[in-house]
Amino acid sequence: QVQLVESGGGLVQPGGSLRLSCAASGFTLDYYAIGWFRQAPGKEREGVSCISSSDGSTYYADSVKGRFTISRDNAKNTVYLQMNSLKPEDTGFYYCATDLWAKVVAGAADYWGQGTQVTVSS
């Protein structure tokens, strides 16, 4: 059974950092892309970052470039999202998702985690 479990969310002040983790089970992460998405209250879900399975290619939304870094540890079957210089507009529910690269980038992945809340506020 494919399962993704996010962790690492919380409340942080503007300018602070958080590291989100997405732990996968039931399948081998090596062969699939992983993406992070977020949804703020009253807004549509948006793609934040993705990492490929093959060559480690990454994608970042313009709003997070230079501040967020996605990485994967295939030995631990886990993907991370390091978030630095957080802003109030980064607040939202963060989800990870996995599937083939094209489906993840399109936000159409078949497998999603339950999400973790990130709140950036003073």
PDB file of C-alpha atoms in Angstrom:
ATOM      1  CA  GLN A   1       0.000   0.000   0.000  1.00  0.00           C
ATOM      2  CA  VAL A   2       1.479   3.298  -1.109  1.00  0.00           C
ATOM      3  CA  GLN A   3       1.659   5.788   1.719  1.00  0.00           C
ATOM      4  CA  LEU A   4       3.170   9.240   2.089  1.00  0.00           C
ATOM      5  CA  VAL A   5       3.464  10.886   5.491  1.00  0.00           C
ATOM      6  CA  GLU A   6       4.437  14.519   5.856  1.00  0.00           C
ATOM      7  CA  SER A   7       5.969  16.009   8.986  1.00  0.00           C
ATOM      8  CA  GLY A   8       7.876  19.074  10.113  1.00  0.00           C
ATOM      9  CA  GLY A   9       5.217  21.725   9.841  1.00  0.00           C
ATOM     10  CA  GLY A  10       4.509  24.244  12.553  1.00  0.00           C
ATOM     11  CA  LEU A  11       4.407  27.884  13.521  1.00  0.00           C
ATOM     12  CA  VAL A  12       7.414  30.011  12.656  1.00  0.00           C
ATOM     13  CA  GLN A  13       8.132  33.727  12.607  1.00  0.00           C
ATOM     14  CA  PRO A  14       8.781  35.553   9.341  1.00  0.00           C
ATOM     15  CA  GLY A  15      12.365  35.029   8.291  1.00  0.00           C
ATOM     16  CA  GLY A  16      12.530  31.676  10.033  1.00  0.00           C
ATOM     17  CA  SER A  17      13.086  28.188   8.659  1.00  0.00           C
ATOM     18  CA  LEU A  18      11.381  24.834   8.633  1.00  0.00           C
ATOM     19  CA  ARG A  19      12.246  21.495   7.096  1.00  0.00           C
ATOM     20  CA  LEU A  20       9.395  19.342   5.877  1.00  0.00           C
ATOM     21  CA  SER A  21       9.785  15.612   5.428  1.00  0.00           C
ATOM     22  CA  CYS A  22       7.803  13.262   3.228  1.00  0.00           C
ATOM     23  CA  ALA A  23       8.329   9.645   4.220  1.00  0.00           C
ATOM     24  CA  ALA A  24       7.247   7.068   1.670  1.00  0.00           C
ATOM     25  CA  SER A  25       6.271   3.469   2.301  1.00  0.00           C
ATOM     26  CA  GLY A  26       4.817   0.667   0.271  1.00  0.00           C
ATOM     27  CA  PHE A  27       6.954   1.434  -2.749  1.00  0.00           C
ATOM     28  CA  THR A  28      10.499   2.401  -3.669  1.00  0.00           C
ATOM     29  CA  LEU A  29      10.914   6.116  -4.043  1.00  0.00           C
ATOM     30  CA  ASP A  30      13.879   5.749  -6.397  1.00  0.00           C
ATOM     31  CA  TYR A  31      11.684   5.344  -9.455  1.00  0.00           C
ATOM     32  CA  TYR A  32       9.221   8.158  -8.917  1.00  0.00           C
ATOM     33  CA  ALA A  33       9.147  11.916  -8.853  1.00  0.00           C
ATOM     34  CA  ILE A  34       8.039  13.698  -5.702  1.00  0.00           C
ATOM     35  CA  GLY A  35       6.402  17.073  -5.503  1.00  0.00           C
ATOM     36  CA  TRP A  36       5.445  19.467  -2.755  1.00  0.00           C
ATOM     37  CA  PHE A  37       2.238  21.427  -3.041  1.00  0.00           C
ATOM     38  CA  ARG A  38       0.511  23.883  -0.756  1.00  0.00           C
ATOM     39  CA  GLN A  39      -2.926  25.300  -0.283  1.00  0.00           C
ATOM     40  CA  ALA A  40      -3.793  28.417   1.643  1.00  0.00           C
ATOM     41  CA  PRO A  41      -7.301  29.116   2.925  1.00  0.00           C
ATOM     42  CA  GLY A  42      -9.499  30.374   0.118  1.00  0.00           C
ATOM     43  CA  LYS A  43      -6.867  29.723  -2.521  1.00  0.00           C
ATOM     44  CA  GLU A  44      -6.237  27.005  -5.047  1.00  0.00           C
ATOM     45  CA  ARG A  45      -3.577  24.405  -4.490  1.00  0.00           C
ATOM     46  CA  GLU A  46      -0.272  25.388  -6.045  1.00  0.00           C
ATOM     47  CA  GLY A  47       2.874  23.502  -6.880  1.00  0.00           C
ATOM     48  CA  VAL A  48       5.876  24.487  -4.797  1.00  0.00           C
ATOM     49  CA  SER A  49       8.688  22.185  -5.870  1.00  0.00           C
ATOM     50  CA  CYS A  50       9.344  18.837  -7.534  1.00  0.00           C
ATOM     51  CA  ILE A  51      12.307  16.511  -7.845  1.00  0.00           C
ATOM     52  CA  SER A  52      12.728  13.830 -10.458  1.00  0.00           C
ATOM     53  CA  SER A  53      13.630  10.206  -9.912  1.00  0.00           C
ATOM     54  CA  SER A  54      16.262   9.900 -12.594  1.00  0.00           C
ATOM     55  CA  ASP A  55      18.740  12.759 -12.646  1.00  0.00           C
ATOM     56  CA  GLY A  56      17.584  14.757  -9.667  1.00  0.00           C
ATOM     57  CA  SER A  57      16.163  17.537 -11.796  1.00  0.00           C
ATOM     58  CA  THR A  58      14.218  20.024  -9.761  1.00  0.00           C
ATOM     59  CA  TYR A  59      11.460  22.548 -10.265  1.00  0.00           C
ATOM     60  CA  TYR A  60      10.612  25.494  -8.067  1.00  0.00           C
ATOM     61  CA  ALA A  61       7.754  27.923  -8.213  1.00  0.00           C
ATOM     62  CA  ASP A  62       8.975  31.475  -8.774  1.00  0.00           C
ATOM     63  CA  SER A  63       7.619  32.473  -5.379  1.00  0.00           C
ATOM     64  CA  VAL A  64      10.017  30.138  -3.546  1.00  0.00           C
ATOM     65  CA  LYS A  65      13.120  30.157  -5.747  1.00  0.00           C
ATOM     66  CA  GLY A  66      16.234  30.922  -3.748  1.00  0.00           C
ATOM     67  CA  ARG A  67      14.478  30.220  -0.453  1.00  0.00           C
ATOM     68  CA  PHE A  68      13.320  26.599  -0.660  1.00  0.00           C
ATOM     69  CA  THR A  69      15.399  23.531  -1.467  1.00  0.00           C
ATOM     70  CA  ILE A  70      14.041  20.096  -2.286  1.00  0.00           C
ATOM     71  CA  SER A  71      16.157  16.999  -1.789  1.00  0.00           C
ATOM     72  CA  ARG A  72      15.703  13.263  -1.586  1.00  0.00           C
ATOM     73  CA  ASP A  73      17.325  10.483   0.396  1.00  0.00           C
ATOM     74  CA  ASN A  74      16.475   7.294  -1.434  1.00  0.00           C
ATOM     75  CA  ALA A  75      18.098   5.175   1.264  1.00  0.00           C
ATOM     76  CA  LYS A  76      15.558   6.551   3.737  1.00  0.00           C
ATOM     77  CA  ASN A  77      12.762   6.672   1.175  1.00  0.00           C
ATOM     78  CA  THR A  78      12.243  10.290   2.166  1.00  0.00           C
ATOM     79  CA  VAL A  79      12.063  13.648   0.438  1.00  0.00           C
ATOM     80  CA  TYR A  80      12.716  16.929   2.198  1.00  0.00           C
ATOM     81  CA  LEU A  81      11.744  20.522   1.635  1.00  0.00           C
ATOM     82  CA  GLN A  82      14.045  22.980   3.371  1.00  0.00           C
ATOM     83  CA  MET A  83      12.252  26.294   3.675  1.00  0.00           C
ATOM     84  CA  ASN A  84      14.274  29.373   4.603  1.00  0.00           C
ATOM     85  CA  SER A  85      13.423  33.062   4.827  1.00  0.00           C
ATOM     86  CA  LEU A  86       9.796  32.177   5.321  1.00  0.00           C
ATOM     87  CA  LYS A  87       7.161  34.793   4.618  1.00  0.00           C
ATOM     88  CA  PRO A  88       3.561  35.058   5.820  1.00  0.00           C
ATOM     89  CA  GLU A  89       2.419  34.245   2.284  1.00  0.00           C
ATOM     90  CA  ASP A  90       4.097  30.834   2.627  1.00  0.00           C
ATOM     91  CA  THR A  91       1.395  29.887   5.126  1.00  0.00           C
ATOM     92  CA  GLY A  92      -0.667  26.929   4.036  1.00  0.00           C
ATOM     93  CA  PHE A  93      -1.221  23.204   4.183  1.00  0.00           C
ATOM     94  CA  TYR A  94       1.695  21.458   2.542  1.00  0.00           C
ATOM     95  CA  TYR A  95       1.284  18.136   0.791  1.00  0.00           C
ATOM     96  CA  CYS A  96       3.701  15.791  -0.925  1.00  0.00           C
ATOM     97  CA  ALA A  97       2.700  13.686  -3.883  1.00  0.00           C
ATOM     98  CA  THR A  98       4.337  11.038  -6.002  1.00  0.00           C
ATOM     99  CA  ASP A  99       3.979   9.619  -9.470  1.00  0.00           C
ATOM    100  CA  LEU A 100       5.721   9.961 -12.808  1.00  0.00           C
ATOM    101  CA  TRP A 101       7.357  13.343 -13.368  1.00  0.00           C
ATOM    102  CA  ALA A 102       4.833  14.676 -15.857  1.00  0.00           C
ATOM    103  CA  LYS A 103       1.896  13.879 -13.593  1.00  0.00           C
ATOM    104  CA  VAL A 104       3.536  15.370 -10.527  1.00  0.00           C
ATOM    105  CA  VAL A 105       4.428  18.596 -12.333  1.00  0.00           C
ATOM    106  CA  ALA A 106       0.873  18.810 -13.613  1.00  0.00           C
ATOM    107  CA  GLY A 107      -0.501  18.381 -10.111  1.00  0.00           C
ATOM    108  CA  ALA A 108      -2.168  15.187 -11.230  1.00  0.00           C
ATOM    109  CA  ALA A 109      -0.243  12.649  -9.163  1.00  0.00           C
ATOM    110  CA  ASP A 110      -2.117   9.565  -8.056  1.00  0.00           C
ATOM    111  CA  TYR A 111      -0.640   9.399  -4.572  1.00  0.00           C
ATOM    112  CA  TRP A 112      -0.871  12.144  -1.971  1.00  0.00           C
ATOM    113  CA  GLY A 113      -0.043  12.497   1.676  1.00  0.00           C
ATOM    114  CA  GLN A 114      -2.350  13.929   4.308  1.00  0.00           C
ATOM    115  CA  GLY A 115      -0.418  17.167   4.614  1.00  0.00           C
ATOM    116  CA  THR A 116       1.165  19.269   7.314  1.00  0.00           C
ATOM    117  CA  GLN A 117       0.313  22.826   8.343  1.00  0.00           C
ATOM    118  CA  VAL A 118       2.848  25.603   7.991  1.00  0.00           C
ATOM    119  CA  THR A 119       2.032  28.944   9.593  1.00  0.00           C
ATOM    120  CA  VAL A 120       4.323  31.923   9.232  1.00  0.00           C
ATOM    121  CA  SER A 121       3.312  34.661  11.609  1.00  0.00           C
ATOM    122  CA  SER A 122       4.747  36.999  14.179  1.00  0.00           C
TER     123      SER A 122
END
